mmCIF file of C-alpha atoms in Angstrom:
data_model
loop_
_atom_site.group_PDB
_atom_site.id
_atom_site.type_symbol
_atom_site.label_atom_id
_atom_site.label_comp_id
_atom_site.label_asym_id
_atom_site.label_seq_id
_atom_site.Cartn_x
_atom_site.Cartn_y
_atom_site.Cartn_z
ATOM 1 C CA MET A 10 0.191 0.143 0.086
ATOM 2 C CA ASP A 11 1.619 3.270 -1.019
ATOM 3 C CA SER A 12 0.261 5.601 1.715
ATOM 4 C CA LEU A 13 0.793 5.996 5.148
ATOM 5 C CA ALA A 14 1.778 2.644 6.830
ATOM 6 C CA VAL A 15 -1.192 1.369 8.980
ATOM 7 C CA PRO A 16 0.389 -0.499 11.887
ATOM 8 C CA ASN A 17 -0.367 -4.245 12.525
ATOM 9 C CA HIS A 18 -1.450 -3.195 15.887
ATOM 10 C CA PRO A 19 -3.279 0.367 16.329
ATOM 11 C CA HIS A 20 -0.999 0.924 19.126
ATOM 12 C CA SER A 21 2.277 0.251 17.375
ATOM 13 C CA VAL A 22 3.711 3.626 16.864
ATOM 14 C CA PRO A 23 7.314 4.455 15.560
ATOM 15 C CA GLU A 24 9.561 6.429 17.828
ATOM 16 C CA HIS A 25 8.294 10.178 17.751
ATOM 17 C CA GLY A 26 5.045 9.536 15.727
ATOM 18 C CA GLY A 27 7.279 9.821 12.090
ATOM 19 C CA ALA A 28 6.069 9.367 8.765
ATOM 20 C CA HIS A 29 6.331 6.392 6.555
ATOM 21 C CA PRO A 30 9.093 6.975 4.109
ATOM 22 C CA SER A 31 7.089 7.146 1.291
ATOM 23 C CA VAL A 32 4.527 9.621 2.722
ATOM 24 C CA PRO A 33 6.086 12.771 1.331
ATOM 25 C CA ASN A 34 7.587 11.609 -1.885
ATOM 26 C CA SER A 35 4.820 9.253 -3.422
ATOM 27 C CA LYS A 36 3.532 10.095 -6.855
ATOM 28 C CA ASN A 37 0.582 7.972 -6.298
ATOM 29 C CA ARG A 38 -1.705 8.953 -3.876
ATOM 30 C CA LEU A 39 -5.521 9.734 -3.823
ATOM 31 C CA LEU A 40 -6.960 11.745 -1.105
ATOM 32 C CA TRP A 41 -10.742 11.924 -0.731
ATOM 33 C CA SER A 42 -12.254 14.496 1.993
ATOM 34 C CA THR A 43 -15.865 14.624 2.958
ATOM 35 C CA GLY A 44 -16.145 17.802 4.864
ATOM 36 C CA ASN A 45 -19.639 17.750 3.747
ATOM 37 C CA LEU A 46 -18.437 14.279 5.229
ATOM 38 C CA GLY A 47 -14.770 15.285 5.484
ATOM 39 C CA ILE A 48 -12.561 12.363 4.360
ATOM 40 C CA LEU A 49 -9.011 11.929 3.635
ATOM 41 C CA ILE A 50 -8.026 9.323 1.650
ATOM 42 C CA LEU A 51 -4.926 8.134 0.547
ATOM 43 C CA THR A 52 -4.456 5.729 -2.315
ATOM 44 C CA SER A 53 -2.786 4.790 -5.329
ATOM 45 C CA ALA A 54 -3.952 7.751 -7.301
ATOM 46 C CA ARG A 55 -3.618 10.676 -4.989
ATOM 47 C CA LEU A 56 -7.061 12.163 -4.335
ATOM 48 C CA LEU A 57 -8.851 13.152 -1.166
ATOM 49 C CA LEU A 58 -12.614 13.668 -0.503
ATOM 50 C CA GLU A 59 -14.135 16.368 1.881
ATOM 51 C CA ARG A 60 -16.426 17.970 4.163
ATOM 52 C CA THR A 61 -20.112 17.421 3.477
ATOM 53 C CA PHE A 62 -21.622 14.582 5.281
ATOM 54 C CA GLY A 63 -24.056 15.499 7.801
ATOM 55 C CA GLY A 64 -24.358 19.066 5.982
ATOM 56 C CA GLN A 65 -25.390 18.420 2.443
ATOM 57 C CA ASN A 66 -25.502 14.670 2.712
ATOM 58 C CA THR A 67 -27.427 12.213 4.648
ATOM 59 C CA GLU A 68 -26.201 9.448 6.428
ATOM 60 C CA LYS A 69 -27.371 7.039 3.712
ATOM 61 C CA GLU A 70 -26.013 9.175 0.941
ATOM 62 C CA ALA A 71 -22.414 9.327 3.052
ATOM 63 C CA HIS A 72 -22.400 5.579 3.403
ATOM 64 C CA GLU A 73 -22.887 5.395 -0.458
ATOM 65 C CA MET A 74 -20.142 7.471 -1.206
ATOM 66 C CA LEU A 75 -17.597 6.057 1.291
ATOM 67 C CA SER A 76 -18.367 2.424 -0.150
ATOM 68 C CA TYR A 77 -18.024 3.374 -3.578
ATOM 69 C CA ALA A 78 -14.713 5.463 -2.827
ATOM 70 C CA PHE A 79 -13.243 2.433 -0.909
ATOM 71 C CA GLU A 80 -14.481 0.100 -3.798
ATOM 72 C CA HIS A 81 -12.270 2.440 -6.150
ATOM 73 C CA GLY A 82 -8.951 2.141 -4.120
ATOM 74 C CA ILE A 83 -9.380 5.107 -1.697
ATOM 75 C CA ASN A 84 -8.505 3.898 1.694
ATOM 76 C CA ALA A 85 -8.169 6.953 4.055
ATOM 77 C CA LEU A 86 -10.648 9.776 5.585
ATOM 78 C CA ASP A 87 -10.027 13.047 6.517
ATOM 79 C CA SER A 88 -12.278 14.863 9.060
ATOM 80 C CA SER A 89 -12.238 17.559 11.303
ATOM 81 C CA GLU A 90 -13.981 18.080 15.039
ATOM 82 C CA ALA A 91 -15.862 21.070 13.279
ATOM 83 C CA TYR A 92 -17.379 19.423 10.448
ATOM 84 C CA PRO A 93 -19.378 19.436 8.287
ATOM 85 C CA LEU A 94 -18.819 22.655 6.781
ATOM 86 C CA PRO A 95 -20.198 25.299 6.964
ATOM 87 C CA MET A 96 -19.575 24.895 10.841
ATOM 88 C CA LYS A 97 -22.704 25.201 12.437
ATOM 89 C CA LYS A 98 -23.378 23.994 16.229
ATOM 90 C CA GLU A 99 -26.409 22.319 15.024
ATOM 91 C CA THR A 100 -24.613 19.805 12.507
ATOM 92 C CA GLN A 101 -21.022 19.805 14.434
ATOM 93 C CA GLY A 102 -19.817 16.238 14.837
ATOM 94 C CA LYS A 103 -22.299 14.351 12.197
ATOM 95 C CA THR A 104 -19.498 13.951 9.691
ATOM 96 C CA ASP A 105 -17.504 11.598 12.390
ATOM 97 C CA VAL A 106 -20.804 9.818 13.571
ATOM 98 C CA TYR A 107 -21.363 8.897 9.783
ATOM 99 C CA ILE A 108 -17.946 7.935 9.287
ATOM 100 C CA ALA A 109 -18.384 5.827 12.656
ATOM 101 C CA SER A 110 -21.453 3.940 11.536
ATOM 102 C CA TRP A 111 -19.874 3.078 8.181
ATOM 103 C CA LEU A 112 -16.433 2.117 9.556
ATOM 104 C CA LYS A 113 -18.499 -0.622 11.674
ATOM 105 C CA SER A 114 -18.569 -2.889 8.680
ATOM 106 C CA GLN A 115 -14.951 -2.243 7.503
ATOM 107 C CA SER A 116 -11.961 -3.713 8.709
ATOM 108 C CA ARG A 117 -10.212 -0.393 10.170
ATOM 109 C CA ASP A 118 -6.647 -1.732 10.991
ATOM 110 C CA LYS A 119 -6.376 -3.547 7.629
ATOM 111 C CA PHE A 120 -7.088 -0.463 5.080
ATOM 112 C CA VAL A 121 -8.526 2.553 6.739
ATOM 113 C CA ILE A 122 -6.431 5.480 7.607
ATOM 114 C CA LEU A 123 -8.274 8.030 9.468
ATOM 115 C CA ALA A 124 -7.324 11.706 9.793
ATOM 116 C CA THR A 125 -8.918 14.396 11.661
ATOM 117 C CA LYS A 126 -8.325 18.232 13.035
ATOM 118 C CA VAL A 127 -8.306 20.040 16.181
ATOM 119 C CA CYS A 128 -9.429 23.569 15.649
ATOM 120 C CA GLY A 129 -6.817 26.546 16.217
ATOM 121 C CA TYR A 130 -7.616 29.726 17.839
ATOM 122 C CA SER A 131 -11.146 30.856 17.967
ATOM 123 C CA GLU A 132 -12.768 33.434 20.199
ATOM 124 C CA LYS A 133 -16.644 32.817 21.010
ATOM 125 C CA PHE A 134 -17.605 31.616 17.350
ATOM 126 C CA LEU A 135 -16.681 27.870 18.210
ATOM 127 C CA SER A 136 -17.027 27.620 21.884
ATOM 128 C CA TYR A 137 -19.663 25.011 21.529
ATOM 129 C CA LEU A 138 -16.758 22.559 20.820
ATOM 130 C CA ARG A 139 -15.231 22.890 24.323
ATOM 131 C CA ASP A 140 -16.935 22.276 27.709
ATOM 132 C CA ASN A 141 -15.388 24.749 29.881
ATOM 133 C CA THR A 142 -14.229 27.430 27.791
ATOM 134 C CA LYS A 143 -15.107 30.453 25.162
ATOM 135 C CA VAL A 144 -11.574 30.783 23.701
ATOM 136 C CA LEU A 145 -10.121 27.834 21.790
ATOM 137 C CA ARG A 146 -6.412 27.548 21.583
ATOM 138 C CA VAL A 147 -3.968 24.794 20.573
ATOM 139 C CA ASP A 148 -2.975 23.937 24.154
ATOM 140 C CA ALA A 149 -2.719 20.616 25.966
ATOM 141 C CA THR A 150 -6.295 21.039 27.366
ATOM 142 C CA ASN A 151 -7.917 21.723 24.394
ATOM 143 C CA ILE A 152 -5.977 19.392 22.153
ATOM 144 C CA ARG A 153 -6.861 16.483 24.677
ATOM 145 C CA GLU A 154 -10.349 17.476 24.948
ATOM 146 C CA SER A 155 -10.839 17.648 21.167
ATOM 147 C CA VAL A 156 -8.797 14.239 20.736
ATOM 148 C CA GLU A 157 -11.124 12.579 23.663
ATOM 149 C CA LYS A 158 -14.499 13.679 21.837
ATOM 150 C CA SER A 159 -12.906 12.621 18.476
ATOM 151 C CA LEU A 160 -12.188 9.202 19.353
ATOM 152 C CA LYS A 161 -15.841 8.972 21.030
ATOM 153 C CA ARG A 162 -17.700 10.000 17.926
ATOM 154 C CA LEU A 163 -15.513 7.905 15.752
ATOM 155 C CA ASN A 164 -15.930 5.003 17.982
ATOM 156 C CA THR A 165 -12.183 4.175 17.706
ATOM 157 C CA ASP A 166 -9.276 4.315 19.871
ATOM 158 C CA TYR A 167 -6.559 5.803 17.656
ATOM 159 C CA ILE A 168 -6.345 8.551 14.932
ATOM 160 C CA ASP A 169 -3.818 7.923 12.004
ATOM 161 C CA LEU A 170 -3.001 11.449 11.311
ATOM 162 C CA LEU A 171 -4.154 14.475 13.900
ATOM 163 C CA GLN A 172 -3.769 17.986 12.231
ATOM 164 C CA ILE A 173 -4.110 21.571 13.677
ATOM 165 C CA HIS A 174 -6.864 22.946 11.477
ATOM 166 C CA TRP A 175 -5.450 26.470 11.715
ATOM 167 C CA PRO A 176 -2.509 27.907 13.821
ATOM 168 C CA ASP A 177 -2.859 29.011 17.497
ATOM 169 C CA ARG A 178 -1.407 32.412 16.285
ATOM 170 C CA TYR A 179 -2.807 34.823 13.647
ATOM 171 C CA VAL A 180 -1.841 34.037 9.988
ATOM 172 C CA PRO A 181 -3.620 35.039 6.867
ATOM 173 C CA ALA A 182 -5.967 32.087 5.992
ATOM 174 C CA PHE A 183 -8.685 31.136 4.255
ATOM 175 C CA GLY A 184 -8.327 33.250 1.202
ATOM 176 C CA GLU A 185 -6.454 36.282 2.819
ATOM 177 C CA PHE A 186 -2.956 36.809 1.184
ATOM 178 C CA PHE A 187 -0.947 39.507 2.978
ATOM 179 C CA TYR A 188 0.122 39.221 6.486
ATOM 180 C CA ASP A 189 -1.102 42.102 8.753
ATOM 181 C CA PRO A 190 1.482 42.951 11.306
ATOM 182 C CA SER A 191 -1.095 44.688 13.506
ATOM 183 C CA ARG A 192 -3.094 41.515 14.043
ATOM 184 C CA TRP A 193 0.007 39.693 15.886
ATOM 185 C CA ARG A 194 -0.908 38.169 19.293
ATOM 186 C CA PRO A 195 0.551 35.894 21.684
ATOM 187 C CA SER A 196 0.409 32.415 20.890
ATOM 188 C CA ILE A 197 0.813 29.011 22.555
ATOM 189 C CA PRO A 198 4.735 28.062 22.113
ATOM 190 C CA PHE A 199 5.451 25.729 19.622
ATOM 191 C CA VAL A 200 7.109 23.238 21.903
ATOM 192 C CA GLU A 201 4.028 23.093 24.085
ATOM 193 C CA GLN A 202 1.927 22.141 21.426
ATOM 194 C CA LEU A 203 4.301 19.476 20.372
ATOM 195 C CA LYS A 204 4.491 17.897 24.002
ATOM 196 C CA ALA A 205 0.632 17.817 24.035
ATOM 197 C CA PHE A 206 0.813 15.765 20.924
ATOM 198 C CA GLN A 207 3.582 13.720 22.495
ATOM 199 C CA GLU A 208 1.510 12.797 25.176
ATOM 200 C CA LEU A 209 -1.346 11.439 23.174
ATOM 201 C CA ILE A 210 1.124 9.729 20.668
ATOM 202 C CA ASP A 211 2.598 7.791 23.948
ATOM 203 C CA GLU A 212 -0.627 6.720 24.879
ATOM 204 C CA GLY A 213 -1.551 5.143 21.453
ATOM 205 C CA LYS A 214 -4.380 7.429 20.852
ATOM 206 C CA VAL A 215 -2.413 9.405 17.909
ATOM 207 C CA ARG A 216 0.132 8.049 15.295
ATOM 208 C CA TYR A 217 0.963 11.264 13.321
ATOM 209 C CA ILE A 218 0.769 14.627 13.268
ATOM 210 C CA GLY A 219 0.069 17.485 10.503
ATOM 211 C CA VAL A 220 -0.782 21.096 10.073
ATOM 212 C CA CYS A 221 -3.300 23.064 8.041
ATOM 213 C CA ASN A 222 -3.468 26.598 6.755
ATOM 214 C CA GLU A 223 0.204 26.929 7.675
ATOM 215 C CA THR A 224 2.924 29.437 6.596
ATOM 216 C CA SER A 225 6.684 28.590 6.089
ATOM 217 C CA TYR A 226 7.557 30.421 9.266
ATOM 218 C CA GLY A 227 5.044 27.610 11.210
ATOM 219 C CA VAL A 228 6.295 24.963 9.248
ATOM 220 C CA MET A 229 10.125 25.370 10.106
ATOM 221 C CA GLU A 230 9.414 26.596 13.824
ATOM 222 C CA PHE A 231 7.156 23.302 14.173
ATOM 223 C CA VAL A 232 10.528 20.983 12.584
ATOM 224 C CA HIS A 233 13.134 22.898 14.641
ATOM 225 C CA ALA A 234 11.056 22.498 17.863
ATOM 226 C CA ALA A 235 10.712 18.786 17.049
ATOM 227 C CA LYS A 236 14.406 18.617 16.115
ATOM 228 C CA VAL A 237 16.026 20.262 19.223
ATOM 229 C CA GLU A 238 13.560 18.799 21.691
ATOM 230 C CA GLY A 239 13.165 15.380 20.458
ATOM 231 C CA LEU A 240 9.432 15.753 19.857
ATOM 232 C CA PRO A 241 7.065 14.527 17.104
ATOM 233 C CA LYS A 242 7.745 15.855 13.749
ATOM 234 C CA ILE A 243 4.916 17.185 11.739
ATOM 235 C CA VAL A 244 4.655 14.783 8.487
ATOM 236 C CA SER A 245 1.912 16.663 6.509
ATOM 237 C CA ILE A 246 0.493 20.052 5.439
ATOM 238 C CA GLN A 247 -3.052 20.769 4.363
ATOM 239 C CA ASN A 248 -3.175 23.972 2.576
ATOM 240 C CA SER A 249 -5.437 25.242 -0.231
ATOM 241 C CA TYR A 250 -3.979 24.972 -3.742
ATOM 242 C CA ASN A 251 -5.447 24.905 -6.992
ATOM 243 C CA LEU A 252 -5.282 26.990 -10.687
ATOM 244 C CA LEU A 253 -6.677 29.829 -8.978
ATOM 245 C CA GLY A 254 -4.416 29.964 -6.018
ATOM 246 C CA ARG A 255 -0.934 28.794 -6.548
ATOM 247 C CA CYS A 256 1.490 31.455 -5.123
ATOM 248 C CA ARG A 257 0.961 30.975 -1.317
ATOM 249 C CA PHE A 258 2.578 27.581 -1.483
ATOM 250 C CA GLU A 259 4.863 27.892 -4.594
ATOM 251 C CA ILE A 260 6.625 31.051 -3.267
ATOM 252 C CA ASP A 261 8.368 29.446 -0.487
ATOM 253 C CA LEU A 262 6.362 26.711 0.951
ATOM 254 C CA ALA A 263 7.424 24.548 -1.806
ATOM 255 C CA GLU A 264 10.934 24.897 -0.850
ATOM 256 C CA VAL A 265 10.414 24.447 2.779
ATOM 257 C CA CYS A 266 8.485 21.180 2.292
ATOM 258 C CA HIS A 267 10.924 19.708 -0.131
ATOM 259 C CA PRO A 268 11.898 16.292 0.793
ATOM 260 C CA ASN A 269 16.034 17.370 1.124
ATOM 261 C CA ASN A 270 14.543 20.251 3.508
ATOM 262 C CA CYS A 271 11.894 19.703 5.952
ATOM 263 C CA ASN A 272 10.018 16.640 4.102
ATOM 264 C CA ILE A 273 6.509 17.777 4.639
ATOM 265 C CA GLY A 274 3.811 16.091 2.424
ATOM 266 C CA LEU A 275 1.386 18.572 0.913
ATOM 267 C CA LEU A 276 -2.573 17.630 1.152
ATOM 268 C CA ALA A 277 -3.924 20.213 -0.823
ATOM 269 C CA PHE A 278 -7.307 20.833 -0.033
ATOM 270 C CA SER A 279 -10.000 22.811 -3.018
ATOM 271 C CA PRO A 280 -8.075 21.783 -6.088
ATOM 272 C CA LEU A 281 -11.303 22.500 -7.763
ATOM 273 C CA GLY A 282 -11.587 25.888 -6.092
ATOM 274 C CA GLY A 283 -14.594 24.880 -3.880
ATOM 275 C CA GLU A 284 -16.580 23.606 -7.169
ATOM 276 C CA ALA A 285 -15.610 26.784 -8.940
ATOM 277 C CA LEU A 286 -13.160 24.905 -11.302
ATOM 278 C CA THR A 287 -15.917 22.583 -12.481
ATOM 279 C CA GLY A 288 -17.483 25.693 -14.329
ATOM 280 C CA LYS A 289 -20.994 25.161 -12.719
ATOM 281 C CA TYR A 290 -20.953 28.767 -11.514
ATOM 282 C CA LEU A 291 -20.217 30.464 -14.814
ATOM 283 C CA ASP A 292 -23.920 30.271 -15.555
ATOM 284 C CA LEU A 293 -25.632 31.329 -12.175
ATOM 285 C CA ASN A 294 -29.031 30.456 -13.527
ATOM 286 C CA SER A 295 -28.076 26.851 -14.346
ATOM 287 C CA GLU A 296 -29.368 24.040 -12.046
ATOM 288 C CA ASP A 297 -26.133 22.764 -11.210
ATOM 289 C CA ALA A 298 -25.233 26.166 -9.963
ATOM 290 C CA LYS A 299 -28.314 26.610 -7.969
ATOM 291 C CA ARG A 300 -27.340 23.549 -6.193
ATOM 292 C CA GLY A 301 -24.009 24.199 -5.628
ATOM 293 C CA ARG A 302 -22.497 25.118 -2.139
ATOM 294 C CA LEU A 303 -21.503 28.682 -3.353
ATOM 295 C CA ASN A 304 -25.157 29.398 -3.468
ATOM 296 C CA LEU A 305 -26.498 27.117 -0.684
ATOM 297 C CA PHE A 306 -24.401 29.005 1.755
ATOM 298 C CA PRO A 307 -23.797 32.703 0.786
ATOM 299 C CA GLY A 308 -20.366 34.136 1.705
ATOM 300 C CA PHE A 309 -18.766 30.538 1.883
ATOM 301 C CA MET A 310 -15.859 30.333 -0.229
ATOM 302 C CA GLU A 311 -17.102 33.503 -1.684
ATOM 303 C CA ARG A 312 -13.477 34.432 -3.027
ATOM 304 C CA TYR A 313 -13.790 31.598 -5.936
ATOM 305 C CA ASN A 314 -16.950 33.448 -7.144
ATOM 306 C CA ARG A 315 -15.394 36.670 -7.745
ATOM 307 C CA PRO A 316 -15.438 38.495 -11.279
ATOM 308 C CA ALA A 317 -11.838 38.299 -11.565
ATOM 309 C CA ALA A 318 -11.781 34.260 -10.598
ATOM 310 C CA LYS A 319 -14.757 33.958 -13.132
ATOM 311 C CA GLU A 320 -12.878 35.465 -15.923
ATOM 312 C CA ALA A 321 -9.786 33.072 -15.194
ATOM 313 C CA ILE A 322 -12.089 29.890 -14.897
ATOM 314 C CA THR A 323 -13.489 30.999 -18.503
ATOM 315 C CA GLU A 324 -9.799 31.068 -19.629
ATOM 316 C CA TYR A 325 -8.936 27.543 -18.129
ATOM 317 C CA SER A 326 -12.083 26.327 -19.587
ATOM 318 C CA LYS A 327 -11.017 27.168 -23.030
ATOM 319 C CA VAL A 328 -7.534 25.471 -22.563
ATOM 320 C CA ALA A 329 -9.351 22.399 -21.299
ATOM 321 C CA LYS A 330 -11.513 22.485 -24.444
ATOM 322 C CA LYS A 331 -8.434 23.056 -27.127
ATOM 323 C CA HIS A 332 -6.863 19.857 -25.521
ATOM 324 C CA GLY A 333 -9.908 17.714 -25.595
ATOM 325 C CA LEU A 334 -10.255 17.811 -21.762
ATOM 326 C CA THR A 335 -12.773 18.859 -19.068
ATOM 327 C CA LEU A 336 -12.431 21.458 -16.771
ATOM 328 C CA VAL A 337 -12.522 19.093 -14.008
ATOM 329 C CA GLN A 338 -9.795 17.130 -15.677
ATOM 330 C CA LEU A 339 -7.738 19.773 -16.358
ATOM 331 C CA ALA A 340 -7.884 21.114 -12.747
ATOM 332 C CA LEU A 341 -7.323 17.634 -11.121
ATOM 333 C CA GLY A 342 -4.548 16.739 -13.384
ATOM 334 C CA PHE A 343 -2.788 19.939 -12.878
ATOM 335 C CA ALA A 344 -2.727 19.435 -8.855
ATOM 336 C CA ARG A 345 -2.326 15.691 -9.344
ATOM 337 C CA ASP A 346 1.174 16.295 -11.428
ATOM 338 C CA ARG A 347 2.718 19.014 -9.233
ATOM 339 C CA PRO A 348 6.050 17.776 -8.089
ATOM 340 C CA PHE A 349 5.445 18.815 -4.359
ATOM 341 C CA MET A 350 2.019 17.205 -4.168
ATOM 342 C CA THR A 351 1.235 14.245 -1.868
ATOM 343 C CA SER A 352 -2.400 14.034 -2.078
ATOM 344 C CA SER A 353 -5.494 16.093 -3.464
ATOM 345 C CA ILE A 354 -8.688 16.966 -1.280
ATOM 346 C CA VAL A 355 -11.532 16.978 -3.300
ATOM 347 C CA GLY A 356 -15.261 17.493 -2.125
ATOM 348 C CA ALA A 357 -18.431 15.608 -3.545
ATOM 349 C CA THR A 358 -22.091 15.557 -2.436
ATOM 350 C CA SER A 359 -23.148 12.722 -4.657
ATOM 351 C CA VAL A 360 -21.712 9.445 -6.034
ATOM 352 C CA ASP A 361 -21.791 11.087 -9.481
ATOM 353 C CA GLN A 362 -19.579 13.920 -8.463
ATOM 354 C CA LEU A 363 -17.281 11.408 -6.802
ATOM 355 C CA THR A 364 -17.200 9.582 -9.772
ATOM 356 C CA GLU A 365 -16.156 12.265 -11.898
ATOM 357 C CA ASN A 366 -13.675 13.351 -9.780
ATOM 358 C CA ILE A 367 -12.077 9.761 -9.122
ATOM 359 C CA ASP A 368 -12.223 9.171 -13.164
ATOM 360 C CA ALA A 369 -10.777 12.567 -13.825
ATOM 361 C CA PHE A 370 -7.649 11.915 -11.577
ATOM 362 C CA ILE A 371 -7.110 8.383 -12.643
ATOM 363 C CA THR A 372 -7.730 8.500 -16.111
ATOM 364 C CA THR A 373 -6.526 12.034 -17.526
ATOM 365 C CA GLU A 374 -3.172 11.322 -18.916
ATOM 366 C CA ARG A 375 -0.233 11.607 -16.583
ATOM 367 C CA PRO A 376 1.583 13.794 -16.672
ATOM 368 C CA LEU A 377 -0.364 16.382 -18.429
ATOM 369 C CA LEU A 378 0.967 17.299 -21.915
ATOM 370 C CA ALA A 379 3.655 19.632 -22.244
ATOM 371 C CA GLU A 380 1.459 21.822 -24.541
ATOM 372 C CA VAL A 381 -1.473 21.534 -21.931
ATOM 373 C CA MET A 382 1.182 23.152 -18.960
ATOM 374 C CA ALA A 383 2.173 25.524 -21.525
ATOM 375 C CA ASP A 384 -1.315 27.149 -22.140
ATOM 376 C CA ILE A 385 -1.897 26.892 -18.160
ATOM 377 C CA ASP A 386 0.991 28.811 -17.540
ATOM 378 C CA THR A 387 0.306 31.325 -20.304
ATOM 379 C CA THR A 388 -3.109 31.833 -18.505
ATOM 380 C CA PHE A 389 -1.624 32.071 -14.946
ATOM 381 C CA LYS A 390 0.617 35.042 -15.999
ATOM 382 C CA ILE A 391 -2.214 36.854 -16.918
ATOM 383 C CA TYR A 392 -4.356 35.569 -14.060
ATOM 384 C CA LYS A 393 -2.328 35.344 -10.966
ATOM 385 C CA ASP A 394 -4.237 34.131 -7.843
ATOM 386 C CA PRO A 395 -7.561 35.698 -8.857
ATOM 387 C CA ALA A 396 -9.177 34.220 -5.855
ATOM 388 C CA ILE A 397 -7.303 35.824 -2.923
ATOM 389 C CA LEU A 398 -8.772 38.478 -0.780
#
């Protein structure tokens, strides 16, 4: 299995967690996340499915998609304590519950890799996630409470990959591009965060750790702290990456995460730009657009629905058509073939969508032809990151 190695015994954890040697460098991994359900999938094709289960999907629909995904080679799930999206108290935790009920019929230890996330800093908005605090922090108390509750909802005794959903400190995230120095605030020291994860690894409740929505500074501080203090090293970074948003990763994180440097695997979420790179929102009066999440949840991932983004999507659609591809094939093929990509994370709300995503990822010529990449680069030079805020 070309993915995170599942131990023969769930509590058989390598020293300091640590990654399977193939994780950051694998060229064949498919991740599926259901943050509608929230699922991470590491397979022989590199695709991940995300975030809708419990929000846009019923439990029955979630099970149908999970079964289809695993029948077609997907072997890992990525959830979060806050899923499904959009985050709401009324639906929080349903993603985990739907995964747990499906897992009852599966052999977890043989082939299901389970990832989830602990939320970062939040004042009041997500206070319902904790029992006795209104401000979420990435400290030992919050991390432990998050993990214990996730284990209970997921009906399991260990998590393969535990990620920090967003940092404890201020960073520009979720479409923001520029760092605002005035928003700096004191944060939980990196060493303190890693020590909290070390305790859970020692107890066999967590195997590996990673970060999400992180910067080069954060990645290097975590790696340095782990090296100096002998603490667990992060093995993955889950950041947004797609045709509409490339620069944040390509400018310097690509170097930081290189196998010969910090050796951190990119699990890219939103390779389809919140569904925008399907082209469905180019005609807002279409039935697909009306049923899409950008219309169902006003303000959610709105950056992908702005005029500049739509102009870029129109041009990428022309590139796809010129080369006999669908826009989905172009977008997923592009993400798949990036030299720094470990896995892509794709959201789906139906078996039909999931089928299209998996087929596009697997069947699109690999790598994309040089002339296809040349046309992508020409378009990128005109429309650099049109979805940034």
